[in-house]
Coordinates of C-alpha atoms in Angstrom, one line a residue:
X56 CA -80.1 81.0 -50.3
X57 CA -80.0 83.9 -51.9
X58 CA -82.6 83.1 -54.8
X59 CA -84.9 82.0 -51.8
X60 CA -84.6 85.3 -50.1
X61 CA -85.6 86.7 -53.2
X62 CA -88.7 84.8 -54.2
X63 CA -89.8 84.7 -50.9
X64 CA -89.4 89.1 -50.7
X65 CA -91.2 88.8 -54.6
X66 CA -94.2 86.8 -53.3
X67 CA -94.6 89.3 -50.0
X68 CA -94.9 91.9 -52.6
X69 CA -97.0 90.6 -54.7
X70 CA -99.8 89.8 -52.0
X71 CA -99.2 93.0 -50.1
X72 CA -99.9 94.7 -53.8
X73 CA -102.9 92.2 -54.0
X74 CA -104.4 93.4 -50.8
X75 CA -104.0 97.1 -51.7
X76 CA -105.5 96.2 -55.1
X77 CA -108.8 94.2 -53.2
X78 CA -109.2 97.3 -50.4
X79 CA -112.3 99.6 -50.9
X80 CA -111.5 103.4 -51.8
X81 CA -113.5 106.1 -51.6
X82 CA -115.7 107.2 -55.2
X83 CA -114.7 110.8 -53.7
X84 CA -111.5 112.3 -51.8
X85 CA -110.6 115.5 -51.3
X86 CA -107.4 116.1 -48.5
X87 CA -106.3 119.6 -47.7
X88 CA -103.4 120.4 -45.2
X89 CA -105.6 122.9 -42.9
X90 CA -103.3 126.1 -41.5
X91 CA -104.6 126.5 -38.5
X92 CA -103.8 123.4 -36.7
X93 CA -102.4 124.5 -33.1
X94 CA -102.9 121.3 -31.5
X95 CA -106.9 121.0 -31.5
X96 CA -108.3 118.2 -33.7
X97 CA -111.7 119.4 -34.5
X98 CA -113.6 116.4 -35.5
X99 CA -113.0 112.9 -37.3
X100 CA -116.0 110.3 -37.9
X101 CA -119.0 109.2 -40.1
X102 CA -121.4 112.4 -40.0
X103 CA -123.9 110.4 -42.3
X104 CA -123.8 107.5 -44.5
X105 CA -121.4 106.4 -46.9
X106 CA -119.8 109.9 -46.3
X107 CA -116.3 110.4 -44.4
X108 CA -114.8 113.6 -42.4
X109 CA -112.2 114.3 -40.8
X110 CA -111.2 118.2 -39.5
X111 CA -107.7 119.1 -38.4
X112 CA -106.3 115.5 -37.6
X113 CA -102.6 114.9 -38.1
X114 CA -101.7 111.5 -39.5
X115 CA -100.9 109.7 -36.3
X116 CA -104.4 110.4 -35.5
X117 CA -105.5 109.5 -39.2
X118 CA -103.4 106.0 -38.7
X119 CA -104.9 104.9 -35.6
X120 CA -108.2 105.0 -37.2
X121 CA -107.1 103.5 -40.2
X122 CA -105.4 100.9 -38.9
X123 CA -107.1 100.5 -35.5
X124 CA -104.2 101.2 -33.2
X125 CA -103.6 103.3 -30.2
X126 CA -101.9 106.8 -31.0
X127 CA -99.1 105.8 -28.8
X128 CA -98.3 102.5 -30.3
X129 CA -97.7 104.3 -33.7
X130 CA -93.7 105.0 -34.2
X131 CA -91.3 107.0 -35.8
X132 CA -92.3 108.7 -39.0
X133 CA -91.6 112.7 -39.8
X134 CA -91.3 115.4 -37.8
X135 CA -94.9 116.4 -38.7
X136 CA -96.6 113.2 -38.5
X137 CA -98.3 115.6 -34.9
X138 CA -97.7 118.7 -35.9
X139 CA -99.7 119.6 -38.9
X140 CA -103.3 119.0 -39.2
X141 CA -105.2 118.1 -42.1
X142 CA -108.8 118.1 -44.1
X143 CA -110.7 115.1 -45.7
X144 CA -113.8 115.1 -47.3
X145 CA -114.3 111.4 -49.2
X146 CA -117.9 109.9 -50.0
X147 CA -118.5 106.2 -51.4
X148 CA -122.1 104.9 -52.4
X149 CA -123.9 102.9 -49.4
X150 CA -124.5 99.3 -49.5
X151 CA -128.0 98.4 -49.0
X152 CA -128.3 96.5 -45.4
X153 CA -124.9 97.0 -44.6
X154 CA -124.8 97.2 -40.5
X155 CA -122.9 100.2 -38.9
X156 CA -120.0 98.2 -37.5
X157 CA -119.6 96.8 -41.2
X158 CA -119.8 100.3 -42.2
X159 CA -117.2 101.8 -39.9
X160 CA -114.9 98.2 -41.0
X161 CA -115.2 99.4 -44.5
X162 CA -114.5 103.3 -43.8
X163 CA -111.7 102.4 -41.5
X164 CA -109.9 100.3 -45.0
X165 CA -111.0 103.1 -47.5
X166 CA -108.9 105.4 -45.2
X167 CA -105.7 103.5 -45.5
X168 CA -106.2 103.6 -49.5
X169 CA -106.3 107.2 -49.0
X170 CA -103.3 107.3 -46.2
X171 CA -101.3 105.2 -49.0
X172 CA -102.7 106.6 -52.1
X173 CA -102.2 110.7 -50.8
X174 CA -99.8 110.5 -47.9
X175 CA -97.4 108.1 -49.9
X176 CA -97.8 105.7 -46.3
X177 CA -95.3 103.3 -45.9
X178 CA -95.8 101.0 -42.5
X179 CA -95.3 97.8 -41.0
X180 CA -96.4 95.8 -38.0
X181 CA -93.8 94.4 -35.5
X182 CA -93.8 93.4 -31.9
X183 CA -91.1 95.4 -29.6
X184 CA -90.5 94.9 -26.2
X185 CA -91.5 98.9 -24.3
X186 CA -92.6 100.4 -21.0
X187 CA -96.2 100.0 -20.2
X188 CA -98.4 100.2 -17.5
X189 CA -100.0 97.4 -15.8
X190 CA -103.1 97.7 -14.0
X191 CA -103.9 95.2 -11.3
X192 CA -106.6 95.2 -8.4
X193 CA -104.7 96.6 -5.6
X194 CA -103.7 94.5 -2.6
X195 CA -106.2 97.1 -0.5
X196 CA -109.0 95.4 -2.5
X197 CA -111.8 96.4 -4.9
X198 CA -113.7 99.7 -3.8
X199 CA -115.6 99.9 -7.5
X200 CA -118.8 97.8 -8.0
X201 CA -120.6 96.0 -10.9
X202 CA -123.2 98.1 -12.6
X203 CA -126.3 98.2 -11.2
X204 CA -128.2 97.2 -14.1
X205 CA -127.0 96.1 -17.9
X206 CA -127.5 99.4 -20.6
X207 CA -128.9 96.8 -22.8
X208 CA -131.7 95.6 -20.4
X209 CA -134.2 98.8 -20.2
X210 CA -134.5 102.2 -21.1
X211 CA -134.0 103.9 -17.9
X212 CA -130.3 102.6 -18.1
X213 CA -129.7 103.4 -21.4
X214 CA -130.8 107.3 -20.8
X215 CA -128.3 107.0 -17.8
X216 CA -125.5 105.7 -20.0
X217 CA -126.1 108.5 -22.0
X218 CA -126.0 111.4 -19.8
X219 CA -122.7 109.4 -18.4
X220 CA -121.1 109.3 -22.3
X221 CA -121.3 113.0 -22.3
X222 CA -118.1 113.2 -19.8
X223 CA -116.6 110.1 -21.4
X224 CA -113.4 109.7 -21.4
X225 CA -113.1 112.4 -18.9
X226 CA -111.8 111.9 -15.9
X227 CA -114.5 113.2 -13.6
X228 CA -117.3 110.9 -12.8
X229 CA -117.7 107.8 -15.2
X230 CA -120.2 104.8 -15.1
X231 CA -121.2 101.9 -16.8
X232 CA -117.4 101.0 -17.8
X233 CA -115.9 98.1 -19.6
X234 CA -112.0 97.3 -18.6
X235 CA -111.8 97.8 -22.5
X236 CA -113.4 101.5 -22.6
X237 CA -111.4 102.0 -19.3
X238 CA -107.9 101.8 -20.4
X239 CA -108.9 104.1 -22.9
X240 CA -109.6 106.8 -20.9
X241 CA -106.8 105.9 -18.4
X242 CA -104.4 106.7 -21.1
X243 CA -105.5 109.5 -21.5
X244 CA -104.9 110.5 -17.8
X245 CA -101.5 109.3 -17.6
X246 CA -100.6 110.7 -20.5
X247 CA -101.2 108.6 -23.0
X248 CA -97.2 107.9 -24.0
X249 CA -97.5 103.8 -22.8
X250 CA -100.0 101.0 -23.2
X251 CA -101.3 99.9 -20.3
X252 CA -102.0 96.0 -20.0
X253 CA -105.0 94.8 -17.9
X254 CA -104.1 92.1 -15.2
X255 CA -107.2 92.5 -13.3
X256 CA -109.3 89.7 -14.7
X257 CA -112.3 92.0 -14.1
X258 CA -114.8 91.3 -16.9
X259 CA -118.7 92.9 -17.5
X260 CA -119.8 95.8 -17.2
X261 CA -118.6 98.3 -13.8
X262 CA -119.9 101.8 -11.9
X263 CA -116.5 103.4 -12.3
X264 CA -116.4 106.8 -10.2
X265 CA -113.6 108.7 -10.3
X266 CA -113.8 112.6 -9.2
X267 CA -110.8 114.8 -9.8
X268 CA -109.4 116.8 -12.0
X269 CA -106.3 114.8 -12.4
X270 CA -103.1 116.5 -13.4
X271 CA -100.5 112.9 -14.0
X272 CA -97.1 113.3 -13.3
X273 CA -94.7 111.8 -15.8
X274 CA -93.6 108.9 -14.1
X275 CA -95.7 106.7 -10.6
X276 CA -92.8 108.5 -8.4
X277 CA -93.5 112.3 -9.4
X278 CA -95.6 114.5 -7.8
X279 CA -98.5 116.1 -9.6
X280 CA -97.7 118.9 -11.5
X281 CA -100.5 120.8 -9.8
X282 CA -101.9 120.7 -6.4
X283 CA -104.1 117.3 -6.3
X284 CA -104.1 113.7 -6.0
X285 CA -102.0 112.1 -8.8
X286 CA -103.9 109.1 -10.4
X287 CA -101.5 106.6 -9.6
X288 CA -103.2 107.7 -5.4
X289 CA -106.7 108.1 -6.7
X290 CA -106.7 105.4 -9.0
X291 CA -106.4 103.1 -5.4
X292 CA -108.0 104.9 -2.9
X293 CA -111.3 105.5 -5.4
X294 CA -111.4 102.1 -7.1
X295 CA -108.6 99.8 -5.7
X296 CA -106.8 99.7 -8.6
X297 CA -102.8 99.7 -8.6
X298 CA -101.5 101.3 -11.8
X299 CA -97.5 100.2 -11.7
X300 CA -94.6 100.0 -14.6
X301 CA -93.5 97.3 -16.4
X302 CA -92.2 96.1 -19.5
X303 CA -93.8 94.0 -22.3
X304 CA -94.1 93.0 -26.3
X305 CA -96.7 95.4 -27.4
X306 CA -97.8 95.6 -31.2
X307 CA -96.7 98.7 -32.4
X308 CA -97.1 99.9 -36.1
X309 CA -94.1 102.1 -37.6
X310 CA -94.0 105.1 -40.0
X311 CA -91.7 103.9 -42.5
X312 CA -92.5 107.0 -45.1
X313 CA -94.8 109.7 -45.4
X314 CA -95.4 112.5 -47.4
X315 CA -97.3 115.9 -47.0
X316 CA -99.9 115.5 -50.0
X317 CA -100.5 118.2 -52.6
X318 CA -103.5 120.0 -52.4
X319 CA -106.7 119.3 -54.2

């Protein structure tokens, strides 16, 4: 048995060394711990072509890019893995033709190479069983409608989806909402500590209005910490949503090891 075990931990090695060995990497990296991180991530993205940037982001930030995860569904790791913000400047030729989603895919693996390579990343997928949210249509019924008309059926909607993406993910007055980009921005009003499962069944494309400036309490039986509706209240008397706790198996990914990187 014990021979198994260890062939059977050999061969995991051995493709998980293959993978690393097949991922893209940046031609260029620089990475630069930046001093003045107080909490404010400045800016992470694609600013042109073949070019990556990414301006006071801590790593748990840096791994939900990389590895396409929600910040709160990253675990343990150091102390700093928030608290310290860092610099990258990487650039890798363009492939001819290649589409922006394909581009982003690519970007997205050339960043773990560099989370691995710099940051010494150790991490592993595993299912655990946390609290979460669960949102449900309320037994008060749906107030929120379908959109009135599909962004990607005219111009006139796609300008109005654009002056509504310049509040997005605020929660002030959204439209033109997928469940999807929803929960997104819900997170971010209650917190953003839990994932929040979606049990409506709602699918398409939905005129989401919310007005408020929402301050969420920490659990659905506090009181705001301001004076206000909480969005556990507004969430059902503006859209007929019911936002409740739970548990459930949720995906997390956990720091196993990571290492401030030297400067460059």
């Amino acid at each position: 048995m014990l021979k198994l075990n260890l062939a059977f931990a050999t061969a995991v090695a051995i493709l998980q060394t293959a993978a690393a060995a097949d991922r893209p990497t940046f031609e260029v990296v620089s990475v630069k711990q930046n001093p003045t991180f107080t909490g404010q991530m400045q800016g992470i993205g694609s600013p042109s072509p073949g070019t990556f940037r990414a301006r006071n982001i801590p790593l748990r930030f840096l791994c939900r890019m990389a590895y396409n995860i929600n910040s709160f569904n990253i675990l343990e790791g150091p102390d700093w893995t928030d608290s310290a913000g860092f610099d990258i400047e990487a650039k890798t030729p363009v492939i001819p033709g290649q589409s922006r989603r394909d581009e982003a895919d690519r970007m997205n693996l050339m960043l773990q190479s560099v989370l691995e390579d710099r940051f010494k990343l150790k991490a592993h997928r595993e299912t655990r069983e946390l609290p979460v949210y669960i949102l449900a249509v309320a037994k008060s019924g749906l107030k929120m409608k379908p959109a009135s008309c599909d962004p990607a059926g005219g111009t006139a909607c796609q300008d109005r989806l654009r002056e509504a993406m310049k509040t997005w993910p605020q929660p002030i007055n959204s439209t033109w909402e997928t469940m999807d980009r929803f929960l997104v921005s819900l997170a971010t009003m209650t917190n953003g500590r839990r994932a929040i499962i979606d049990k409506t069944g709602l699918t398409g494309i939905w005129d989401m209005h919310m007005q408020g400036d929402f301050r969420p309490p920490p659990n659905p039986a506090a009181e705001p910490t301001e004076p206000g509706e909480s969005i556990f209240t507004a969430l059902e008397r503006q859209l007929g949503l019911h936002l409740d706790s739970g548990k459930a198996p949720v995906e997390v990914l956990v720091i196993d090891h990571a290492e401030k990187p030297g400067e460059n």
